[in-house]
Amino acid sequence: MNTLCHKLEETLAVRRQKGRLIDPPSPAKLDGMVDFSSNDSLSLSTSGVLTKAFLNELKMHPNFTVGSTSARSLDGTRQYLLDLERDVAKFHGAETAMFFNSGYDANVAVWSTIPQPGDFIVYDEYVHASIHDGMRRGRANSMPFKHNDCDAFRSCLEKVQTENPDIAKGEQVVFVALESFYSMDGDPAAAVELLEVAHETLPLKNFIFYIDEAHSNGVVGPNGSGFVCHYGLEGHFPIRLQTCGKALGSTGAALLCNETVKFTLLNYARGVIFSTAPSFRRKRLQDHVYRFYRQLTSHPSWPQVKRKGTIYLPTEDTWHVGPFQSPIVPVVPRPDLPVDLGKYLEQEKYWVNTVHYPIVPNKMDRVRIVLHADNTPEQIDHLVELIMEWATKQMGKGRQAVL
């Protein structure tokens, strides 16, 4: 055991030296911090609303089985779970739903099981790691395309057809994997445009679009039903993932699909077979997102900060476009400065996430800010002031170095 621990410590030391060691903060450290970090974007977890609803649900179902008791492939499927899946499917305009213990489990199950040998997966380069893990375990070949780039997507589809005659003949399927809001940049998928390209490039319609709605479920769409429902694209995305661990402030995930896909997963997905079974705030959240962008980009120092390259805001040109915005805001300082900005905000009791390569592209390390429904306007304004105060100090250091 000592030899193993020594090897592991050496591995951790390398990551620590590079400043990429993941060391989760203690609850005591977070106590008193203003939350601009967690995925609890509607503030349901901290508001008490969710706790009250959960306790009321337990009162209405006094015989509810708290434990799982078994895998779904055996006798772990309870009537309550079936009723819940039916209601979730109806809410999102799908044929049926299947619950998983997490969005990660659902993505791995789908991508390791549903695409068949001879099929092909074309995916946005920024999709979740769980999709990558599922594809690695699966039997279909795959190819990425440049993030949200319709021309790159078209080139991928053309190449897949050229190199795979069965796909060109419509005998095999092309799966397309997207996210609704991308978790690091916070930008929305170019879903409508990508669908148009697929229809033009694959005239036999042998394609299936899949979307991971981890960051849009509860935030956009009629009654929070998500990105696809907002655009009325339910018929174009036959497989959708709605997770519960972000805006909904809970755990688990629901896969929206048809009965054939659901039954296939029950029979072939190892994670299913061998695992136990498992509002007004939206308007306020959107107001907060727009407030942050307005305050930052209208700040007197912003033009100079931007010109000097002290901070790059990937979503600067798109935040005011479209009917809604993701609560995820990426703030990208110069490559040597993300940790410094994160620590500066932490000292002021503002908690954000500093994200490093390889989670994000090389030299695109960033401070990832997540706006919440229960953040106050004063907190948002102060956060902007702190960011600009830090950036101004960095420009001053640059001038001193030149002198």
XYZ file of C-alpha atoms in Angstrom:
403
model
C 0.000 0.000 0.000
C 2.856 2.416 0.779
C 4.282 1.946 -2.721
C 0.903 2.665 -4.301
C 0.336 5.776 -2.186
C 3.819 7.045 -3.062
C 3.060 6.709 -6.780
C -0.285 8.433 -6.360
C 1.313 11.293 -4.399
C 3.827 11.798 -7.215
C 0.974 12.026 -9.713
C -0.884 14.528 -7.543
C 2.310 16.562 -7.056
C 2.608 17.061 -10.817
C -0.923 18.405 -11.010
C -0.357 20.565 -7.918
C 2.782 22.047 -9.487
C 0.826 22.966 -12.619
C -1.858 24.655 -10.518
C -4.522 22.191 -11.696
C -5.114 20.200 -8.535
C -8.804 19.812 -7.696
C -9.185 20.524 -3.981
C -12.880 21.070 -3.114
C -13.515 23.855 -0.592
C -14.796 22.911 2.842
C -18.326 23.970 3.893
C -16.714 26.237 6.489
C -14.788 28.053 3.762
C -17.952 28.622 1.720
C -19.925 29.865 4.717
C -20.547 33.572 4.269
C -19.477 33.570 0.613
C -21.748 35.045 -2.084
C -22.506 32.177 -4.472
C -21.576 32.857 -8.085
C -20.301 29.316 -8.571
C -22.832 26.544 -7.997
C -25.260 25.219 -10.614
C -28.238 26.000 -8.352
C -29.234 28.726 -10.809
C -32.875 29.035 -9.703
C -31.758 28.967 -6.041
C -34.253 26.190 -5.325
C -31.853 24.226 -3.120
C -31.109 27.140 -0.814
C -34.535 28.815 -0.782
C -36.380 26.099 1.133
C -38.957 25.767 -1.671
C -37.661 22.373 -2.761
C -37.470 21.021 0.789
C -41.071 22.036 1.456
C -42.284 20.431 -1.780
C -40.403 17.223 -0.991
C -41.890 16.946 2.505
C -45.388 17.588 1.132
C -44.865 14.847 -1.446
C -43.873 12.402 1.287
C -47.054 13.263 3.222
C -49.159 12.476 0.159
C -47.377 9.132 -0.316
C -46.876 7.721 3.208
C -46.034 4.255 1.843
C -43.318 5.563 -0.468
C -40.339 3.185 -0.660
C -37.293 5.282 0.226
C -34.690 2.713 -0.789
C -34.226 1.415 -4.317
C -34.491 -2.302 -3.359
C -33.082 -3.580 -6.667
C -31.950 -2.867 -10.216
C -34.620 -1.901 -12.734
C -33.896 -5.028 -14.733
C -35.140 -7.022 -11.707
C -37.801 -5.605 -9.371
C -36.507 -2.075 -8.734
C -39.198 -0.386 -10.850
C -41.862 0.979 -8.486
C -45.217 2.400 -9.534
C -44.197 5.821 -8.239
C -41.221 5.792 -10.608
C -43.404 4.781 -13.573
C -45.894 7.548 -12.760
C -43.071 10.064 -12.485
C -41.595 9.017 -15.846
C -45.019 9.315 -17.460
C -45.567 12.808 -16.045
C -42.078 14.009 -17.013
C -42.511 12.717 -20.568
C -45.858 14.484 -20.893
C -44.424 17.729 -19.512
C -41.605 17.733 -22.080
C -43.703 16.497 -25.015
C -42.044 13.080 -25.336
C -43.352 9.536 -25.777
C -41.766 8.236 -22.591
C -39.000 8.964 -20.094
C -36.440 6.915 -18.233
C -34.877 8.013 -14.957
C -31.179 7.627 -14.176
C -29.181 8.286 -11.024
C -27.311 11.120 -12.773
C -26.859 12.828 -16.117
C -23.448 11.191 -16.347
C -24.991 7.724 -16.018
C -27.593 8.544 -18.652
C -25.070 9.829 -21.193
C -22.786 6.838 -20.735
C -25.743 4.456 -21.070
C -27.022 6.047 -24.279
C -23.729 6.442 -26.103
C -22.358 3.046 -25.148
C -25.563 1.232 -26.090
C -27.826 2.903 -28.660
C -25.511 3.606 -31.672
C -24.993 0.277 -33.430
C -21.948 -1.095 -35.313
C -21.764 0.727 -38.635
C -23.497 3.826 -37.271
C -21.542 7.065 -36.875
C -21.535 9.770 -34.199
C -20.842 13.401 -35.099
C -20.517 15.605 -32.028
C -19.811 19.200 -31.065
C -16.261 19.385 -29.712
C -17.521 20.932 -26.449
C -20.031 18.256 -25.384
C -19.893 16.900 -21.836
C -17.176 14.468 -20.762
C -19.853 11.858 -20.028
C -20.760 11.749 -23.732
C -17.096 11.148 -24.565
C -16.931 8.365 -21.972
C -20.023 6.732 -23.425
C -18.705 6.921 -26.983
C -15.428 5.308 -25.939
C -17.357 2.340 -24.562
C -19.629 2.080 -27.591
C -19.344 0.351 -30.954
C -19.863 3.235 -33.376
C -17.132 5.421 -34.866
C -17.197 9.118 -34.058
C -15.955 12.482 -35.309
C -16.032 15.946 -33.684
C -16.871 19.192 -35.436
C -15.789 22.704 -34.493
C -18.003 24.194 -31.818
C -21.314 25.517 -33.185
C -19.787 25.766 -36.691
C -22.319 24.822 -39.379
C -19.701 24.683 -42.143
C -17.535 22.313 -40.110
C -20.623 20.222 -39.345
C -21.480 19.999 -43.040
C -17.921 18.930 -43.876
C -18.114 16.169 -41.239
C -21.374 14.836 -42.645
C -20.011 14.878 -46.188
C -16.868 13.045 -45.096
C -18.886 10.439 -43.185
C -21.000 9.736 -46.268
C -17.971 9.516 -48.551
C -16.129 7.084 -46.294
C -19.173 5.028 -45.255
C -21.257 3.807 -48.231
C -23.918 2.278 -45.968
C -24.604 5.694 -44.486
C -24.755 7.267 -47.939
C -27.334 4.608 -48.871
C -29.366 5.300 -45.730
C -28.732 1.849 -44.248
C -26.872 3.137 -41.165
C -27.573 6.058 -38.853
C -25.665 9.264 -38.097
C -26.119 10.407 -34.487
C -25.544 14.095 -33.720
C -24.650 15.032 -30.124
C -25.209 18.585 -28.841
C -25.738 20.487 -25.607
C -28.417 23.142 -25.166
C -26.180 25.544 -23.216
C -22.512 24.591 -23.256
C -21.245 24.266 -19.726
C -17.989 26.221 -20.005
C -18.821 28.975 -22.532
C -22.520 29.188 -21.640
C -23.538 29.749 -25.270
C -26.615 28.056 -26.804
C -26.469 25.371 -29.469
C -27.037 26.457 -33.067
C -29.735 23.787 -33.128
C -31.997 25.136 -35.867
C -29.104 25.836 -38.229
C -27.496 22.434 -37.612
C -30.808 20.698 -38.282
C -31.077 22.526 -41.603
C -27.569 21.390 -42.573
C -28.396 17.777 -41.708
C -31.545 17.839 -43.833
C -29.608 19.272 -46.764
C -26.601 16.962 -46.464
C -28.368 13.707 -45.564
C -31.405 13.686 -47.879
C -32.401 10.164 -46.791
C -32.972 11.545 -43.252
C -30.977 8.757 -41.609
C -29.850 10.966 -38.725
C -30.846 11.327 -35.076
C -30.218 14.493 -33.070
C -29.501 14.138 -29.353
C -29.317 17.067 -26.963
C -28.126 17.271 -23.369
C -30.272 19.917 -21.632
C -28.370 19.926 -18.344
C -28.143 23.719 -18.230
C -31.480 24.646 -19.847
C -33.905 22.367 -18.000
C -35.972 24.565 -15.688
C -34.403 27.759 -17.025
C -36.051 28.275 -20.440
C -39.052 26.953 -22.366
C -42.751 26.870 -21.396
C -42.872 26.399 -17.610
C -39.159 25.557 -17.661
C -39.541 22.616 -20.057
C -36.234 23.386 -21.735
C -34.429 24.547 -24.850
C -36.057 22.137 -27.323
C -39.565 22.945 -26.114
C -38.824 26.666 -26.311
C -38.168 26.342 -30.037
C -40.890 23.735 -30.624
C -38.329 21.190 -31.842
C -39.632 18.170 -29.923
C -40.151 16.230 -33.149
C -36.573 16.895 -34.291
C -34.803 15.649 -31.151
C -36.055 12.088 -30.560
C -33.617 11.589 -27.666
C -33.173 14.327 -25.058
C -31.576 14.426 -21.633
C -33.095 16.510 -18.844
C -30.968 16.541 -15.713
C -32.193 17.445 -12.233
C -28.923 18.473 -10.589
C -28.648 22.018 -11.941
C -31.571 24.482 -11.919
C -33.955 21.924 -10.385
C -31.721 21.664 -7.328
C -32.051 17.909 -7.002
C -30.365 14.735 -8.272
C -30.887 12.303 -11.123
C -31.792 12.745 -14.770
C -34.616 11.872 -17.146
C -33.942 10.593 -20.646
C -36.754 11.502 -23.056
C -37.107 8.942 -25.830
C -39.474 6.338 -27.299
C -40.361 2.934 -25.863
C -37.914 1.085 -28.137
C -34.926 3.128 -26.947
C -36.037 2.790 -23.321
C -36.453 -0.986 -23.567
C -33.079 -1.312 -25.310
C -31.393 0.533 -22.446
C -33.156 -1.662 -19.895
C -31.785 -4.726 -21.673
C -28.310 -3.662 -22.800
C -27.048 -0.632 -20.840
C -24.689 -2.010 -18.189
C -25.169 1.043 -15.993
C -28.906 0.288 -15.885
C -28.649 -3.467 -15.464
C -26.065 -3.348 -12.684
C -27.191 -0.190 -10.827
C -30.022 0.293 -8.358
C -32.959 2.259 -9.677
C -33.205 5.690 -8.855
C -41.679 29.581 -12.339
C -41.192 33.187 -11.400
C -37.610 32.474 -10.508
C -36.775 31.985 -14.204
C -37.664 35.588 -15.019
C -35.622 36.862 -12.083
C -32.645 34.742 -13.173
C -32.759 36.106 -16.733
C -32.925 39.662 -15.387
C -29.805 38.980 -13.324
C -27.900 37.565 -16.306
C -28.658 40.637 -18.417
C -27.798 42.926 -15.512
C -24.355 41.368 -15.135
C -23.560 41.773 -18.840
C -24.900 45.335 -18.971
C -22.940 46.407 -15.905
C -19.710 44.824 -17.139
C -19.770 45.979 -20.769
C -20.912 49.513 -19.875
C -18.272 49.961 -17.173
C -16.021 52.966 -17.941
C -12.904 50.778 -17.788
C -14.252 47.983 -20.004
C -13.056 49.355 -23.393
C -9.473 49.621 -22.125
C -9.587 46.246 -20.322
C -10.849 44.634 -23.504
C -8.315 46.407 -25.731
C -5.395 45.395 -23.498
C -6.541 41.764 -23.492
C -6.662 41.659 -19.699
C -10.075 39.990 -19.875
C -11.765 38.258 -22.784
C -15.525 37.726 -22.637
C -16.428 34.977 -25.177
C -20.138 35.824 -24.997
C -19.746 39.602 -25.369
C -21.197 39.717 -28.882
C -24.102 37.342 -28.233
C -25.469 38.076 -24.746
C -28.010 40.598 -26.025
C -29.159 38.376 -28.923
C -32.040 35.930 -28.598
C -34.925 35.495 -26.160
C -32.855 34.150 -23.250
C -29.332 33.699 -21.952
C -27.517 30.973 -20.074
C -26.704 31.792 -16.438
C -23.138 30.593 -17.117
C -20.757 33.483 -17.818
C -17.140 32.689 -18.803
C -14.600 35.381 -17.901
C -11.255 34.590 -19.547
C -8.253 36.570 -18.237
C -4.787 36.360 -19.788
C -3.438 32.775 -19.527
C -1.363 33.470 -16.401
C -4.104 35.250 -14.454
C -7.275 33.122 -13.902
C -6.121 31.806 -10.507
C -5.223 35.326 -9.406
C -8.687 36.651 -10.304
C -10.365 33.723 -8.553
C -8.376 34.332 -5.371
C -9.061 38.065 -5.535
C -12.814 37.448 -5.615
C -12.531 34.805 -2.898
C -10.821 37.310 -0.580
C -13.853 39.547 -1.058
C -16.199 36.664 -0.127
C -17.381 36.024 -3.684
C -17.182 32.357 -4.640
C -16.572 31.477 -8.310
C -15.016 28.528 -10.123
C -11.564 28.702 -11.691
C -11.498 26.171 -14.539
C -8.268 24.898 -16.066
C -7.079 22.929 -19.079
C -7.860 20.103 -19.968
C -11.442 20.805 -18.840
C -11.358 23.829 -21.170
C -9.136 24.383 -24.243
C -5.452 25.113 -23.666
C -4.725 28.770 -22.841
C -8.447 29.346 -22.257
C -8.405 28.842 -18.469
C -11.162 30.941 -17.016
C -13.247 32.098 -14.110
C -16.686 30.522 -14.525
C -19.478 32.609 -13.047
C -22.986 31.218 -12.547
C -25.762 33.720 -11.861
C -28.565 32.685 -9.489
C -32.153 33.764 -8.973
C -31.427 34.681 -5.353
C -28.347 36.801 -6.060
C -29.243 40.410 -5.312
C -28.699 43.299 -7.752
C -26.236 44.745 -5.244
C -24.220 41.512 -5.220
C -24.111 41.440 -9.018
C -23.042 45.083 -9.244
C -20.363 44.546 -6.604
C -19.067 41.464 -8.437
C -18.663 43.528 -11.609
C -16.880 46.271 -9.677
C -14.492 43.729 -8.159
C -13.686 42.217 -11.555
C -13.013 45.616 -13.094
C -11.031 46.743 -10.044
C -8.827 43.655 -10.396
C -8.430 44.178 -14.152
C -7.429 47.812 -13.665
C -4.759 46.754 -11.159
C -3.411 44.212 -13.656
C -3.082 46.898 -16.324
C -1.226 49.060 -13.815
C 1.217 46.228 -13.113
C 1.790 45.905 -16.848
C 2.698 49.580 -17.130
C 5.106 49.318 -14.184
C 6.805 46.321 -15.807
C 7.353 48.332 -18.995
C 8.808 51.261 -17.040
